[in-house]
PDB file of C-alpha atoms in Angstrom:
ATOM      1  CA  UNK A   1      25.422   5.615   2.387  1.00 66.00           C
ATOM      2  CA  UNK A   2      23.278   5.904   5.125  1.00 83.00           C
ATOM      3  CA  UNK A   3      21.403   8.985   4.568  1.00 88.00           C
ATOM      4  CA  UNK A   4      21.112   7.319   0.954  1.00 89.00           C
ATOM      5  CA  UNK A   5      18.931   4.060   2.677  1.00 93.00           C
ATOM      6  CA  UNK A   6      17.468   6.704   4.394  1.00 93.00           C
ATOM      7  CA  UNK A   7      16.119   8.553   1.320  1.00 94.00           C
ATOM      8  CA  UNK A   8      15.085   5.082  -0.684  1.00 96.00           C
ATOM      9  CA  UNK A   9      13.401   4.141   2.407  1.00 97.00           C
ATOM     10  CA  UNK A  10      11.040   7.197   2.206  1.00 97.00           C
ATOM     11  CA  UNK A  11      10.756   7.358  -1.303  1.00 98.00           C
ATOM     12  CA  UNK A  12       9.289   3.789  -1.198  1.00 98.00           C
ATOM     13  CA  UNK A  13       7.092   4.077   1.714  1.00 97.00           C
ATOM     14  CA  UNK A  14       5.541   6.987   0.046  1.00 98.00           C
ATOM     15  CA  UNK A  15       5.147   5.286  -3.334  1.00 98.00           C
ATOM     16  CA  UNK A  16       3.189   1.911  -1.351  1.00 97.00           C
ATOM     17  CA  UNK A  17      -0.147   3.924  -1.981  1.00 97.00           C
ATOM     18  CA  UNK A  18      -2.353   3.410  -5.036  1.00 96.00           C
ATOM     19  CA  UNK A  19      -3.749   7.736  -4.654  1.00 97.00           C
ATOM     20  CA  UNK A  20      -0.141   8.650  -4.054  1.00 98.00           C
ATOM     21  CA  UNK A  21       1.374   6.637  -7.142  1.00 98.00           C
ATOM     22  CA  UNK A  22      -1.506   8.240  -9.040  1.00 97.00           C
ATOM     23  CA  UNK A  23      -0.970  11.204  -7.874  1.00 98.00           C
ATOM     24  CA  UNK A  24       2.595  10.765  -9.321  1.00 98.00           C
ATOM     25  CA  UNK A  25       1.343   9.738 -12.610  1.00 97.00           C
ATOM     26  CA  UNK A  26      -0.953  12.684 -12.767  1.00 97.00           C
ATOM     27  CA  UNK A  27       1.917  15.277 -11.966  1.00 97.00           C
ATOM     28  CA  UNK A  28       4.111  13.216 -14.720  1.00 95.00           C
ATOM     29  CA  UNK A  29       1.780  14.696 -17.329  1.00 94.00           C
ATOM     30  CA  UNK A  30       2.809  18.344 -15.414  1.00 95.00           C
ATOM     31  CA  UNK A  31       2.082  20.278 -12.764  1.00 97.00           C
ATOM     32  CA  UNK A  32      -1.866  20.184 -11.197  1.00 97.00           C
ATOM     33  CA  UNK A  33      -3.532  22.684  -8.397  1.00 97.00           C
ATOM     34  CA  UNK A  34      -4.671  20.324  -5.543  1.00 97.00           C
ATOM     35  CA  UNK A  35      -8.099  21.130  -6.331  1.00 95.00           C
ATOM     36  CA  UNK A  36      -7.583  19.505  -9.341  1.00 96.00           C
ATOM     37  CA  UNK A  37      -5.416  16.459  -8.372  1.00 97.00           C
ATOM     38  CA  UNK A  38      -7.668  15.794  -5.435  1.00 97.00           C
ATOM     39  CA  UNK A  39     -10.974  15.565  -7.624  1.00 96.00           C
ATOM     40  CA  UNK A  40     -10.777  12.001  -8.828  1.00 95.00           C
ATOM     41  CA  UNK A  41     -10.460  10.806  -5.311  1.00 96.00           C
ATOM     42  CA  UNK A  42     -13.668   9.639  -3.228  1.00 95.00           C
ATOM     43  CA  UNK A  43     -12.072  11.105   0.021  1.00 96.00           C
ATOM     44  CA  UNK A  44     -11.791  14.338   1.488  1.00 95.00           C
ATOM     45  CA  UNK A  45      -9.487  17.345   1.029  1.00 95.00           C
ATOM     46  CA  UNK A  46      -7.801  17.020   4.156  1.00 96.00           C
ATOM     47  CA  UNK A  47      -7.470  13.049   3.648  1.00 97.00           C
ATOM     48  CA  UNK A  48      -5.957  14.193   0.087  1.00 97.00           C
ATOM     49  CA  UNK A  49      -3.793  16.676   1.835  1.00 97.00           C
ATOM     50  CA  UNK A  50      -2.006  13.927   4.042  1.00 97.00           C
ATOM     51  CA  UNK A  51      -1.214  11.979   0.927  1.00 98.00           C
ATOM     52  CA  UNK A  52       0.418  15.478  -0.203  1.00 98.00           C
ATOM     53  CA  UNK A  53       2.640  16.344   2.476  1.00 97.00           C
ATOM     54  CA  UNK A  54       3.651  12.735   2.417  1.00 98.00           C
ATOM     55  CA  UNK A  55       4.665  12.754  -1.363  1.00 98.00           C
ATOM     56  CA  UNK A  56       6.287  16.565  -0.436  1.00 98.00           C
ATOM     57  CA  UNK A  57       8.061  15.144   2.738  1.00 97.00           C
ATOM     58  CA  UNK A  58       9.843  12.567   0.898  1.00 97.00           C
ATOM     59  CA  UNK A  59      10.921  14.706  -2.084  1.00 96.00           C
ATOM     60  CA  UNK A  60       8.533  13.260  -4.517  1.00 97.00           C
ATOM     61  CA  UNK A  61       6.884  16.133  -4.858  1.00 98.00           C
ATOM     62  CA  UNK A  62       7.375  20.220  -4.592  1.00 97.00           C
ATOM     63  CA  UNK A  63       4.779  22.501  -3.765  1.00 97.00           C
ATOM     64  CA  UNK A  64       4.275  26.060  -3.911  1.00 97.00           C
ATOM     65  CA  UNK A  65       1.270  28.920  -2.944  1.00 95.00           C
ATOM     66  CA  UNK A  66      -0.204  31.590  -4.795  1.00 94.00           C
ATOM     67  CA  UNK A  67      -2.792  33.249  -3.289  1.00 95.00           C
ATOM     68  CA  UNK A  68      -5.152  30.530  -1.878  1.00 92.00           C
ATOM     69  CA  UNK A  69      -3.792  28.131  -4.727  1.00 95.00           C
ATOM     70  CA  UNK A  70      -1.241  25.346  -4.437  1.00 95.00           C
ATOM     71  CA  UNK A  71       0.142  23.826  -7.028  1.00 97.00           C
ATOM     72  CA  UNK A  72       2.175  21.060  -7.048  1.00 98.00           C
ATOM     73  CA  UNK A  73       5.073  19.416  -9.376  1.00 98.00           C
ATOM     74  CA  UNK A  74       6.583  16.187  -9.792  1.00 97.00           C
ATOM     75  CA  UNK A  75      10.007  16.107  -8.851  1.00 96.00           C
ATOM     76  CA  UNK A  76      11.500  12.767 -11.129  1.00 94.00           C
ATOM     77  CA  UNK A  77      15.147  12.315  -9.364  1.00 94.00           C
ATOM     78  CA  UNK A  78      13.328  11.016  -6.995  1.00 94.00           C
ATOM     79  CA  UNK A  79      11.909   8.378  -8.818  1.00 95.00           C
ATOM     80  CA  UNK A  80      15.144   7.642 -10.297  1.00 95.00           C
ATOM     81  CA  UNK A  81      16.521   7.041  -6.387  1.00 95.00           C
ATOM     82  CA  UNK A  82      14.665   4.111  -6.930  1.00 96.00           C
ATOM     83  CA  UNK A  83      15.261   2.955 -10.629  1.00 96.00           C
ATOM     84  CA  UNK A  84      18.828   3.326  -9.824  1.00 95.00           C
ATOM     85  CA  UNK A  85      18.513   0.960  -6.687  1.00 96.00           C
ATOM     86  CA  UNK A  86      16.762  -1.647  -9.230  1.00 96.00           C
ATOM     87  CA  UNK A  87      19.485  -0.958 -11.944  1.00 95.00           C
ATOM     88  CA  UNK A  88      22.005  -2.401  -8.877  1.00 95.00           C
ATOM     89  CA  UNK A  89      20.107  -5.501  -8.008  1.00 96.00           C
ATOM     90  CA  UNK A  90      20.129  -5.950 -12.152  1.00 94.00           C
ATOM     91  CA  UNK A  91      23.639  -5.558 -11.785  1.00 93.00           C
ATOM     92  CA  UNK A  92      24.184  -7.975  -9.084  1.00 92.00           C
ATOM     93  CA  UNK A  93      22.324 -10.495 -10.971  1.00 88.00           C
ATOM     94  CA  UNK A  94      24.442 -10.258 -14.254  1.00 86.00           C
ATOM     95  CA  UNK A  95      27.466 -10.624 -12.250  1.00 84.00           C
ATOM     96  CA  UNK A  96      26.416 -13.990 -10.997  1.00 72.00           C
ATOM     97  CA  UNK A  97      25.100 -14.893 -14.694  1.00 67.00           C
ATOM     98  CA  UNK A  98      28.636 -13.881 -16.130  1.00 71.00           C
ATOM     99  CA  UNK A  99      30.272 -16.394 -13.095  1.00 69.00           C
ATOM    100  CA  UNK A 100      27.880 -19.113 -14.226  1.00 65.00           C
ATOM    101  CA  UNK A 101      29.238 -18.749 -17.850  1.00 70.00           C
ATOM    102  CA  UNK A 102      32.511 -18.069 -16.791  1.00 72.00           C
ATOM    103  CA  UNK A 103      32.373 -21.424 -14.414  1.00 66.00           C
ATOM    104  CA  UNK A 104      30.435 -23.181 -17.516  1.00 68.00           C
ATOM    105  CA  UNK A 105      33.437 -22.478 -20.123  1.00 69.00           C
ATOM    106  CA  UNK A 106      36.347 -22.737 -17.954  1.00 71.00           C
ATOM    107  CA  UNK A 107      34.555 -26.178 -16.977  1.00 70.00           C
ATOM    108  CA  UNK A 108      33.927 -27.144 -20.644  1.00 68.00           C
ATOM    109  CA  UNK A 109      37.898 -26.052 -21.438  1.00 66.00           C
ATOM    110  CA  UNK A 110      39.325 -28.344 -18.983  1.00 65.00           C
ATOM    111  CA  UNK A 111      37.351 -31.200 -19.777  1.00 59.00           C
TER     112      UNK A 111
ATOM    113  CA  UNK B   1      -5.758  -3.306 -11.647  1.00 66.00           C
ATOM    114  CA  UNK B   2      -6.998  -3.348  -7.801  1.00 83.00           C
ATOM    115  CA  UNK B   3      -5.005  -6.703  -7.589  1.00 88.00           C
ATOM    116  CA  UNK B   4      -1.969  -5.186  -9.163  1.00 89.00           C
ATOM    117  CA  UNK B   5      -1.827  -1.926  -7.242  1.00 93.00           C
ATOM    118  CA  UNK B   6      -1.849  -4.058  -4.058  1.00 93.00           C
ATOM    119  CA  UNK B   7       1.344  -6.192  -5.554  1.00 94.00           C
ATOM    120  CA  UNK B   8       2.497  -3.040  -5.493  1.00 96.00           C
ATOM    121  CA  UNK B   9       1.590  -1.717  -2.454  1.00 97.00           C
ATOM    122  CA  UNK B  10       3.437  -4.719  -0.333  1.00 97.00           C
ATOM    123  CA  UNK B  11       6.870  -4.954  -2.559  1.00 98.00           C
ATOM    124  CA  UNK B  12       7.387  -1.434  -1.907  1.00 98.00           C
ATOM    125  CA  UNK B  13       6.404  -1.672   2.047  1.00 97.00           C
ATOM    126  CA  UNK B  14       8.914  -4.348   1.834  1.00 98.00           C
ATOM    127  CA  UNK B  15      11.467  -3.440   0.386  1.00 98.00           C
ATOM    128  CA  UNK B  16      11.349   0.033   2.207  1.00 97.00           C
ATOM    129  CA  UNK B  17      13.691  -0.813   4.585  1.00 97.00           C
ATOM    130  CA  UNK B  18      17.728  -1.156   4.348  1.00 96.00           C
ATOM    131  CA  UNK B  19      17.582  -4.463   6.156  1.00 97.00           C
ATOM    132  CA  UNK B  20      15.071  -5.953   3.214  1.00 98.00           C
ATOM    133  CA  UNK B  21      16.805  -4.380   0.549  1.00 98.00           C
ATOM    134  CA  UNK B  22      20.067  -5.898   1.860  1.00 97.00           C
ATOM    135  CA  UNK B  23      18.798  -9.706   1.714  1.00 98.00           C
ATOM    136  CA  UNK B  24      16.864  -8.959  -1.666  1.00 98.00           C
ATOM    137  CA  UNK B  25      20.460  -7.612  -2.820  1.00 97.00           C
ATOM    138  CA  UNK B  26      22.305 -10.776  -1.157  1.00 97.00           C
ATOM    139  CA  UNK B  27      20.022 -13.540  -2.572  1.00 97.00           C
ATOM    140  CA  UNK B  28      20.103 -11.674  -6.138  1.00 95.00           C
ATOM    141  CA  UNK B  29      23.857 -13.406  -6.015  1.00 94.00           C
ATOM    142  CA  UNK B  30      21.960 -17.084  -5.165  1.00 95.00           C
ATOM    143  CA  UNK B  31      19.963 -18.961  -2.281  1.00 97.00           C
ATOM    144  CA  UNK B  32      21.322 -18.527   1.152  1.00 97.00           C
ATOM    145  CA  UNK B  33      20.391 -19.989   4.508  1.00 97.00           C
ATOM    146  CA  UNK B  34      18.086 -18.055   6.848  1.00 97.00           C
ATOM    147  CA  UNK B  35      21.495 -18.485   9.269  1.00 95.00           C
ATOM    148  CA  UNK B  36      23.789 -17.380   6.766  1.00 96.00           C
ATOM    149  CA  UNK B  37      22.016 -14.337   5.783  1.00 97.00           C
ATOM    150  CA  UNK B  38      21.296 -13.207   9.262  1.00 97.00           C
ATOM    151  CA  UNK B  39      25.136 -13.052  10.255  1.00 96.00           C
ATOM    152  CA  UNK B  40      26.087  -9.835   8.914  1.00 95.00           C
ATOM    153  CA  UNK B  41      23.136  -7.751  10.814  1.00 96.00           C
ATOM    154  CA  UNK B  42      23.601  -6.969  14.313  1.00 95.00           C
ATOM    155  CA  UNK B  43      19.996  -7.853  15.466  1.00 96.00           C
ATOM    156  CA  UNK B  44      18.733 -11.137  17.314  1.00 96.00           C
ATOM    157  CA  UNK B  45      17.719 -13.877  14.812  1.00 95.00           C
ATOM    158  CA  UNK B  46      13.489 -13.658  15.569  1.00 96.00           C
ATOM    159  CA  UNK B  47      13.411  -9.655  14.274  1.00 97.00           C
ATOM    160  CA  UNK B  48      15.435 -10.917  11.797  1.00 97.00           C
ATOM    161  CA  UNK B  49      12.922 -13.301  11.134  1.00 97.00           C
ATOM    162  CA  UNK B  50      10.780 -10.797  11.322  1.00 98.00           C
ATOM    163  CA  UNK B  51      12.112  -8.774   8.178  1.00 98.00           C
ATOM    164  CA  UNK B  52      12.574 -12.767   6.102  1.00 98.00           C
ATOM    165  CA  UNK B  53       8.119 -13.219   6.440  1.00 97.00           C
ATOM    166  CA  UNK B  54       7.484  -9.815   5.590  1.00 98.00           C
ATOM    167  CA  UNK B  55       9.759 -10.503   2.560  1.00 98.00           C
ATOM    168  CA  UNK B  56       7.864 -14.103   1.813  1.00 98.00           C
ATOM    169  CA  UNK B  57       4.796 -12.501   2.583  1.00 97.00           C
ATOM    170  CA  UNK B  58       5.081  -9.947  -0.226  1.00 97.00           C
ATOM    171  CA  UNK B  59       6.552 -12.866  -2.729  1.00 96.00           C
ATOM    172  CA  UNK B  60       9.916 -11.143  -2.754  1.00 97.00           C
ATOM    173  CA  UNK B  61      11.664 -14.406  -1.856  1.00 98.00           C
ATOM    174  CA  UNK B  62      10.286 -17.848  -1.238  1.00 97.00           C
ATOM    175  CA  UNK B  63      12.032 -20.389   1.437  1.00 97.00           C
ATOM    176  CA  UNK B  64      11.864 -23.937   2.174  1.00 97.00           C
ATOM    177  CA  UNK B  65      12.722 -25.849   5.078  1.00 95.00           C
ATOM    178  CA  UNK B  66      14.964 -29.264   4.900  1.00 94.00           C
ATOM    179  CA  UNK B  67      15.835 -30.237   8.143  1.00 95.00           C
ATOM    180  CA  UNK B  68      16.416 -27.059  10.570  1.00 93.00           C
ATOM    181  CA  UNK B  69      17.452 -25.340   7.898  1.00 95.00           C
ATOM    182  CA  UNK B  70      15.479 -22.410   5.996  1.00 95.00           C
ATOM    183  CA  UNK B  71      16.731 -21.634   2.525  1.00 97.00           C
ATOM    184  CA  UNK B  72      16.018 -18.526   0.663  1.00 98.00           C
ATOM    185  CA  UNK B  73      15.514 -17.478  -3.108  1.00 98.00           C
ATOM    186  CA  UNK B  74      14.514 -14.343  -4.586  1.00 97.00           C
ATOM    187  CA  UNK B  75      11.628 -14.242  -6.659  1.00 96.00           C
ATOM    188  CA  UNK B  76      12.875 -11.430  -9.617  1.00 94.00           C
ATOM    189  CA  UNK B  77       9.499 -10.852 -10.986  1.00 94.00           C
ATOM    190  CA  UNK B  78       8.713  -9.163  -8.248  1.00 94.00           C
ATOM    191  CA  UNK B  79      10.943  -6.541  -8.720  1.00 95.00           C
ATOM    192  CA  UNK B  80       9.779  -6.461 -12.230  1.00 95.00           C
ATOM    193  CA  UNK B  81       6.317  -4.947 -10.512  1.00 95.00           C
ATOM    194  CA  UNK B  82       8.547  -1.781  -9.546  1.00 96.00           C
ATOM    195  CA  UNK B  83      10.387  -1.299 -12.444  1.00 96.00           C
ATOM    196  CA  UNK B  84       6.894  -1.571 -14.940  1.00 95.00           C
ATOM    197  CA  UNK B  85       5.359   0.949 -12.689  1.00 96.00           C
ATOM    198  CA  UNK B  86       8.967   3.272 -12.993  1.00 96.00           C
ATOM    199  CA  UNK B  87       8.752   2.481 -16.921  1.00 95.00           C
ATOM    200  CA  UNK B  88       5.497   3.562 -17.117  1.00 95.00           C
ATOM    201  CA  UNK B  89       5.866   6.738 -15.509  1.00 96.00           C
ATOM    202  CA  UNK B  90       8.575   7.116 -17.968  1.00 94.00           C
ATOM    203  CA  UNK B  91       6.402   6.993 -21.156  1.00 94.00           C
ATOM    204  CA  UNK B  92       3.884   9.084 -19.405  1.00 92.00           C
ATOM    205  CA  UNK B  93       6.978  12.075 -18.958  1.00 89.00           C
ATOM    206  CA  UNK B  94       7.834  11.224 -22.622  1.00 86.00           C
ATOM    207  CA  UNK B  95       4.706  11.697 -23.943  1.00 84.00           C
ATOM    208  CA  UNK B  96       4.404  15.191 -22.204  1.00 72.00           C
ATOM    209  CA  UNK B  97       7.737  16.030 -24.017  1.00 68.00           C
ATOM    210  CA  UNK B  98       6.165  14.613 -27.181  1.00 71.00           C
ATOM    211  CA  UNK B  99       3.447  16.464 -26.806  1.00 69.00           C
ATOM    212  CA  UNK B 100       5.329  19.895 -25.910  1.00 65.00           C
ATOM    213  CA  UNK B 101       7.700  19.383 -29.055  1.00 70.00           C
ATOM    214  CA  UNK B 102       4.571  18.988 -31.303  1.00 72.00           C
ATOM    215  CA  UNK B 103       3.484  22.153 -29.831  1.00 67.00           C
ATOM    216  CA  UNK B 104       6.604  24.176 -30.454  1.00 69.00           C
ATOM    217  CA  UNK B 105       7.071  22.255 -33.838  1.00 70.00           C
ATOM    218  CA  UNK B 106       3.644  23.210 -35.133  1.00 71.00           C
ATOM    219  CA  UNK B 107       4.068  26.967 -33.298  1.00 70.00           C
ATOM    220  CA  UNK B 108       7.290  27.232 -35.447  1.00 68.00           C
ATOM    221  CA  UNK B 109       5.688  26.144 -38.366  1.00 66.00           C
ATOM    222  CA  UNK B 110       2.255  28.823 -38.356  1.00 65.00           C
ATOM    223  CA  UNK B 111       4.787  31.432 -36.629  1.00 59.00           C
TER     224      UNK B 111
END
């Protein structure tokens, strides 16, 4: 349980930043060279870089070398950490909806 | 779109931390009091406090004060933010399948 809070924790902290979410987007569409993923970006390639390592450190992301090329790809199950975290809260909420209506019609058949 | 990627930004700073995610998950089954949700973490009430603004701050829950006591509410929408942006990196995914099944379709078809 713990190492899971552990893992949502990074995921999310490495999602709360507009280049890396695009950068997530971009990889979506398939794997991209840095080169290319950092062209869009008014900042530099080592700025670009941090955002990498960050998206690689938390799983997001895998990277691998060829030569002086690195290319990197998306890795989704990490995206799903956090869709399945949301799917929970959903399911919290429908609980308490389905006590409401269960209090509501137990209510209406006993008055 | 500046606006929205800095909604974004703040829910997932705040909820990227096991402490936030457990009030967000504890107020998704109704209001509680600031007292009643702090029992069940082993910190002093102000850094618990602490963890309750940055919430507020980032419209994840709203409170309001009636006497000494602070009640909370979750605001769902905001949660909606997160699961739009997950959604939306969905459709981009499927339309790279799309896209790759059009190209194997259309291979198989001039092969």
């Amino acid at each position: 349980m713990a190492q899971r809070e552990a893992e949502l924790d990074g995921v999310l902290v490495a999602l709360a930043d507009p280049t890396r979410r695009a950068v997530v987007t971009r990889l979506g569409r398939g794997p991209a060279t840095v080169g290319d993923l950092a062209r869009p970006f008014p900042m530099t390639l080592p700025s670009f870089m941090k955002h990498v390592r960050t998206l690689e450190h938390h799983g997001l992301i895998r990277t691998s070398k060829s030569g002086r090329v690195r290319t990197c790809e998306l890795d989704r199950a990490r995206l799903d950490v956090v869709a399945h975290w949301l799917d929970e809260q959903r399911q919290v909420w429908e609980g308490r909806t389905d006590r409401l209506e269960r209090f509501v019609t137990d209510s209406e058949e006993h008055s």
